[in-house]
PDB file of C-alpha atoms in Angstrom:
ATOM      1  CA  ILE A   1    -184.913 -25.228  69.687  1.00 90.00           C
ATOM      2  CA  LEU A   2    -185.247 -25.986  65.852  1.00 89.00           C
ATOM      3  CA  ALA A   3    -187.568 -29.104  66.618  1.00 91.00           C
ATOM      4  CA  MET A   4    -189.975 -27.070  68.553  1.00 91.00           C
ATOM      5  CA  THR A   5    -189.875 -24.751  66.182  1.00 88.00           C
ATOM      6  CA  VAL A   6    -190.890 -27.071  63.282  1.00 87.00           C
ATOM      7  CA  ILE A   7    -193.534 -28.588  65.955  1.00 87.00           C
ATOM      8  CA  HIS A   8    -194.955 -24.878  66.350  1.00 84.00           C
ATOM      9  CA  LEU A   9    -195.295 -24.111  62.610  1.00 80.00           C
ATOM     10  CA  LEU A  10    -196.825 -27.497  61.849  1.00 80.00           C
ATOM     11  CA  PHE A  11    -199.662 -26.823  64.630  1.00 80.00           C
ATOM     12  CA  LEU A  12    -199.821 -23.340  63.801  1.00 76.00           C
ATOM     13  CA  HIS A  13    -200.818 -24.225  60.073  1.00 71.00           C
ATOM     14  CA  GLU A  14    -202.956 -27.327  61.049  1.00 72.00           C
ATOM     15  CA  THR A  15    -205.040 -25.774  63.725  1.00 67.00           C
ATOM     16  CA  GLY A  16    -204.815 -22.208  63.231  1.00 65.00           C
ATOM     17  CA  SER A  17    -203.607 -19.665  65.634  1.00 66.00           C
ATOM     18  CA  ASN A  18    -205.286 -18.066  68.883  1.00 67.00           C
ATOM     19  CA  ASN A  19    -208.941 -17.081  67.939  1.00 65.00           C
ATOM     20  CA  PRO A  20    -210.415 -14.841  70.654  1.00 62.00           C
ATOM     21  CA  LEU A  21    -213.378 -13.890  68.503  1.00 67.00           C
ATOM     22  CA  GLY A  22    -214.393 -17.423  68.010  1.00 66.00           C
ATOM     23  CA  LEU A  23    -214.828 -17.130  64.420  1.00 71.00           C
ATOM     24  CA  ASN A  24    -214.364 -19.891  62.041  1.00 73.00           C
ATOM     25  CA  SER A  25    -210.814 -19.870  60.685  1.00 68.00           C
ATOM     26  CA  ASP A  26    -210.899 -22.815  58.323  1.00 70.00           C
ATOM     27  CA  ALA A  27    -210.857 -20.460  55.454  1.00 69.00           C
ATOM     28  CA  ASP A  28    -207.333 -18.817  56.486  1.00 69.00           C
ATOM     29  CA  LYS A  29    -205.876 -22.493  56.689  1.00 70.00           C
ATOM     30  CA  ILE A  30    -203.813 -24.065  53.758  1.00 70.00           C
ATOM     31  CA  SER A  31    -201.962 -27.331  54.096  1.00 72.00           C
ATOM     32  CA  PHE A  32    -198.296 -26.824  55.112  1.00 70.00           C
ATOM     33  CA  HIS A  33    -196.431 -29.251  53.037  1.00 75.00           C
ATOM     34  CA  PRO A  34    -196.450 -28.256  49.343  1.00 80.00           C
ATOM     35  CA  TYR A  35    -196.707 -24.660  49.563  1.00 80.00           C
ATOM     36  CA  PHE A  36    -194.279 -23.675  52.655  1.00 80.00           C
ATOM     37  CA  SER A  37    -192.039 -26.621  52.392  1.00 82.00           C
ATOM     38  CA  TYR A  38    -191.173 -25.562  48.659  1.00 88.00           C
ATOM     39  CA  LYS A  39    -190.772 -21.951  49.709  1.00 88.00           C
ATOM     40  CA  ASP A  40    -188.123 -22.757  52.368  1.00 88.00           C
ATOM     41  CA  LEU A  41    -186.605 -25.281  50.319  1.00 92.00           C
ATOM     42  CA  VAL A  42    -186.003 -22.495  47.453  1.00 95.00           C
ATOM     43  CA  GLY A  43    -184.869 -19.915  50.014  1.00 93.00           C
ATOM     44  CA  PHE A  44    -182.369 -22.305  51.544  1.00 95.00           C
ATOM     45  CA  ALA A  45    -181.052 -23.142  48.025  1.00 97.00           C
ATOM     46  CA  VAL A  46    -180.537 -19.426  47.152  1.00 98.00           C
ATOM     47  CA  VAL A  47    -178.801 -18.578  50.286  1.00 97.00           C
ATOM     48  CA  LEU A  48    -176.623 -21.635  50.193  1.00 97.00           C
ATOM     49  CA  ILE A  49    -175.783 -21.215  46.420  1.00 98.00           C
ATOM     50  CA  THR A  50    -174.834 -17.427  47.263  1.00 96.00           C
ATOM     51  CA  LEU A  51    -172.749 -18.254  50.183  1.00 95.00           C
ATOM     52  CA  THR A  52    -171.017 -21.070  48.472  1.00 96.00           C
ATOM     53  CA  ALA A  53    -170.107 -18.682  45.448  1.00 96.00           C
ATOM     54  CA  LEU A  54    -168.901 -15.866  47.908  1.00 94.00           C
ATOM     55  CA  ALA A  55    -166.611 -18.426  49.611  1.00 92.00           C
ATOM     56  CA  LEU A  56    -165.161 -20.006  46.691  1.00 94.00           C
ATOM     57  CA  PHE A  57    -164.923 -17.197  44.142  1.00 94.00           C
ATOM     58  CA  ALA A  58    -164.125 -14.329  46.430  1.00 90.00           C
ATOM     59  CA  PRO A  59    -163.207 -15.763  49.879  1.00 85.00           C
ATOM     60  CA  ASN A  60    -161.192 -12.200  50.971  1.00 83.00           C
ATOM     61  CA  LEU A  61    -164.286  -9.991  49.982  1.00 85.00           C
ATOM     62  CA  LEU A  62    -165.861  -9.594  53.458  1.00 82.00           C
ATOM     63  CA  GLY A  63    -162.356  -9.776  54.780  1.00 76.00           C
ATOM     64  CA  ASP A  64    -160.716  -6.930  57.028  1.00 69.00           C
ATOM     65  CA  PRO A  65    -157.693  -5.539  55.414  1.00 70.00           C
ATOM     66  CA  ASP A  66    -156.103  -4.831  58.672  1.00 69.00           C
ATOM     67  CA  ASN A  67    -155.747  -8.467  59.281  1.00 70.00           C
ATOM     68  CA  PHE A  68    -153.060  -8.693  56.657  1.00 74.00           C
ATOM     69  CA  THR A  69    -150.731  -6.124  58.235  1.00 76.00           C
ATOM     70  CA  PRO A  70    -147.589  -7.304  59.762  1.00 82.00           C
ATOM     71  CA  ALA A  71    -147.890  -7.978  63.632  1.00 81.00           C
ATOM     72  CA  ASN A  72    -146.241  -5.362  66.069  1.00 82.00           C
ATOM     73  CA  PRO A  73    -146.361  -6.423  69.638  1.00 84.00           C
ATOM     74  CA  LEU A  74    -145.491  -2.772  70.643  1.00 84.00           C
ATOM     75  CA  VAL A  75    -148.577  -0.973  69.113  1.00 78.00           C
ATOM     76  CA  THR A  76    -152.031  -2.079  69.315  1.00 74.00           C
ATOM     77  CA  PRO A  77    -153.725  -2.093  66.046  1.00 74.00           C
ATOM     78  CA  PRO A  78    -156.221   0.508  65.324  1.00 72.00           C
ATOM     79  CA  HIS A  79    -158.975  -1.702  64.570  1.00 71.00           C
ATOM     80  CA  ILE A  80    -158.913  -3.334  68.000  1.00 74.00           C
ATOM     81  CA  LYS A  81    -161.456  -1.492  69.934  1.00 76.00           C
ATOM     82  CA  PRO A  82    -163.785  -2.397  72.909  1.00 80.00           C
ATOM     83  CA  GLU A  83    -167.392  -3.408  72.551  1.00 81.00           C
ATOM     84  CA  TRP A  84    -169.827  -0.667  71.665  1.00 80.00           C
ATOM     85  CA  TYR A  85    -171.185  -0.217  75.352  1.00 80.00           C
ATOM     86  CA  PHE A  86    -167.740   0.028  76.560  1.00 84.00           C
ATOM     87  CA  LEU A  87    -166.824   3.021  74.144  1.00 85.00           C
ATOM     88  CA  PHE A  88    -167.897   5.839  76.414  1.00 86.00           C
ATOM     89  CA  ALA A  89    -165.745   4.727  79.283  1.00 85.00           C
ATOM     90  CA  TYR A  90    -162.781   4.280  76.849  1.00 84.00           C
ATOM     91  CA  ALA A  91    -163.228   7.613  75.671  1.00 84.00           C
ATOM     92  CA  ILE A  92    -163.228   8.913  79.341  1.00 85.00           C
ATOM     93  CA  LEU A  93    -159.935   6.805  80.090  1.00 84.00           C
ATOM     94  CA  ARG A  94    -158.267   8.049  76.828  1.00 82.00           C
ATOM     95  CA  SER A  95    -159.144  11.897  77.279  1.00 81.00           C
ATOM     96  CA  ILE A  96    -157.238  12.502  80.886  1.00 84.00           C
ATOM     97  CA  PRO A  97    -153.477  11.676  80.112  1.00 82.00           C
ATOM     98  CA  ASN A  98    -152.795  10.444  83.810  1.00 85.00           C
ATOM     99  CA  LYS A  99    -154.097   7.009  84.441  1.00 84.00           C
ATOM    100  CA  LEU A 100    -155.120   7.522  88.016  1.00 89.00           C
ATOM    101  CA  GLY A 101    -157.158  10.565  86.966  1.00 88.00           C
ATOM    102  CA  GLY A 102    -158.605   8.694  83.950  1.00 85.00           C
ATOM    103  CA  VAL A 103    -159.713   5.977  86.411  1.00 88.00           C
ATOM    104  CA  LEU A 104    -161.230   8.609  88.896  1.00 91.00           C
ATOM    105  CA  ALA A 105    -163.134  10.299  85.732  1.00 88.00           C
ATOM    106  CA  LEU A 106    -164.457   6.759  84.938  1.00 86.00           C
ATOM    107  CA  LEU A 107    -165.566   6.156  88.320  1.00 90.00           C
ATOM    108  CA  ALA A 108    -167.363   9.367  88.781  1.00 90.00           C
ATOM    109  CA  SER A 109    -168.996   8.854  85.336  1.00 85.00           C
ATOM    110  CA  ILE A 110    -170.505   5.714  86.790  1.00 87.00           C
ATOM    111  CA  LEU A 111    -171.431   7.358  90.114  1.00 90.00           C
ATOM    112  CA  ILE A 112    -173.435   9.942  88.114  1.00 85.00           C
ATOM    113  CA  LEU A 113    -175.442   7.100  86.387  1.00 83.00           C
ATOM    114  CA  MET A 114    -175.868   5.831  89.942  1.00 87.00           C
ATOM    115  CA  VAL A 115    -176.956   8.902  91.430  1.00 86.00           C
ATOM    116  CA  VAL A 116    -179.731  10.263  88.679  1.00 79.00           C
ATOM    117  CA  PRO A 117    -182.503   7.798  90.085  1.00 79.00           C
ATOM    118  CA  ILE A 118    -181.888   8.634  93.593  1.00 83.00           C
ATOM    119  CA  LEU A 119    -182.142  12.390  92.894  1.00 79.00           C
ATOM    120  CA  HIS A 120    -185.426  11.992  91.013  1.00 75.00           C
ATOM    121  CA  THR A 121    -187.840  12.527  94.207  1.00 76.00           C
ATOM    122  CA  SER A 122    -190.639  14.207  92.315  1.00 75.00           C
ATOM    123  CA  LYS A 123    -194.104  12.692  92.760  1.00 76.00           C
ATOM    124  CA  GLN A 124    -194.577  13.092  89.098  1.00 73.00           C
ATOM    125  CA  ARG A 125    -192.952  10.494  87.293  1.00 70.00           C
ATOM    126  CA  SER A 126    -193.051  11.874  83.705  1.00 75.00           C
ATOM    127  CA  LEU A 127    -190.669  14.543  82.369  1.00 75.00           C
ATOM    128  CA  THR A 128    -193.320  16.297  80.326  1.00 77.00           C
ATOM    129  CA  PHE A 129    -193.972  18.932  82.348  1.00 80.00           C
ATOM    130  CA  ARG A 130    -190.578  19.352  83.909  1.00 81.00           C
ATOM    131  CA  PRO A 131    -188.545  21.067  81.343  1.00 86.00           C
ATOM    132  CA  ILE A 132    -185.429  21.565  83.211  1.00 85.00           C
ATOM    133  CA  THR A 133    -185.107  17.959  83.859  1.00 82.00           C
ATOM    134  CA  GLN A 134    -185.941  17.210  80.466  1.00 87.00           C
ATOM    135  CA  PHE A 135    -183.271  19.138  79.192  1.00 91.00           C
ATOM    136  CA  LEU A 136    -180.726  17.648  81.675  1.00 86.00           C
ATOM    137  CA  PHE A 137    -181.699  14.054  80.624  1.00 86.00           C
ATOM    138  CA  TRP A 138    -181.414  14.850  76.980  1.00 92.00           C
ATOM    139  CA  THR A 139    -177.941  16.646  77.673  1.00 92.00           C
ATOM    140  CA  LEU A 140    -176.966  13.320  79.370  1.00 88.00           C
ATOM    141  CA  VAL A 141    -178.045  11.258  76.364  1.00 90.00           C
ATOM    142  CA  ALA A 142    -176.359  13.276  74.005  1.00 94.00           C
ATOM    143  CA  ASN A 143    -172.945  13.470  76.053  1.00 90.00           C
ATOM    144  CA  VAL A 144    -173.207   9.585  76.310  1.00 89.00           C
ATOM    145  CA  ALA A 145    -173.961   9.300  72.423  1.00 92.00           C
ATOM    146  CA  ILE A 146    -170.834  11.831  71.676  1.00 90.00           C
ATOM    147  CA  LEU A 147    -168.476  10.102  74.020  1.00 88.00           C
ATOM    148  CA  THR A 148    -169.551   6.534  72.564  1.00 88.00           C
ATOM    149  CA  TRP A 149    -168.879   8.147  69.064  1.00 87.00           C
ATOM    150  CA  ILE A 150    -165.275   9.558  70.308  1.00 86.00           C
ATOM    151  CA  GLY A 151    -164.425   6.283  71.865  1.00 83.00           C
ATOM    152  CA  GLY A 152    -164.505   4.499  68.561  1.00 81.00           C
ATOM    153  CA  MET A 153    -162.412   7.079  66.890  1.00 80.00           C
ATOM    154  CA  PRO A 154    -158.653   7.101  66.537  1.00 75.00           C
ATOM    155  CA  VAL A 155    -156.473   8.951  69.191  1.00 75.00           C
ATOM    156  CA  GLU A 156    -155.812  12.055  66.838  1.00 74.00           C
ATOM    157  CA  HIS A 157    -156.313  15.972  67.489  1.00 78.00           C
ATOM    158  CA  PRO A 158    -160.120  16.635  67.139  1.00 79.00           C
ATOM    159  CA  PHE A 159    -161.239  13.541  68.800  1.00 73.00           C
ATOM    160  CA  VAL A 160    -159.053  13.942  71.889  1.00 74.00           C
ATOM    161  CA  ILE A 161    -160.139  17.628  72.527  1.00 76.00           C
ATOM    162  CA  ILE A 162    -163.645  16.672  71.917  1.00 77.00           C
ATOM    163  CA  GLY A 163    -163.556  13.856  74.406  1.00 73.00           C
ATOM    164  CA  GLN A 164    -161.975  16.208  77.088  1.00 72.00           C
TER     165      GLN A 164
END
């Protein structure tokens, strides 16, 4: 990929880009080597020096302080969370104390997402002139956003109630 990127940049600066108008683009072309090579080298050097200084002088600066707590096999650490796209499902599972009820609620939420396109039978595909459907769509979006936020929060009083 890197080699193809370099070849693409070289050809772009030597022959110019796509020219649908047919105008002469020689005035826009400059030689690649002295200008862009030195610019890239300076940028690479700045990034390398910054990362080296960070790694040598402050190695724990970007670390997570939860990684230094003693291990307890009986308790899941609070910083362990599922990926962001599973947080709404995590909030649904946590909001119902019964395990079977949580799984059924999760399956019902996925079923709702599967049924929504089937229920959309109008010949008019846009929601612009359908205010009730528009309201229901944005209610669904807000619901998923709130559940995603709740799934990333700890299991404490206000968050559990909001998730239910």
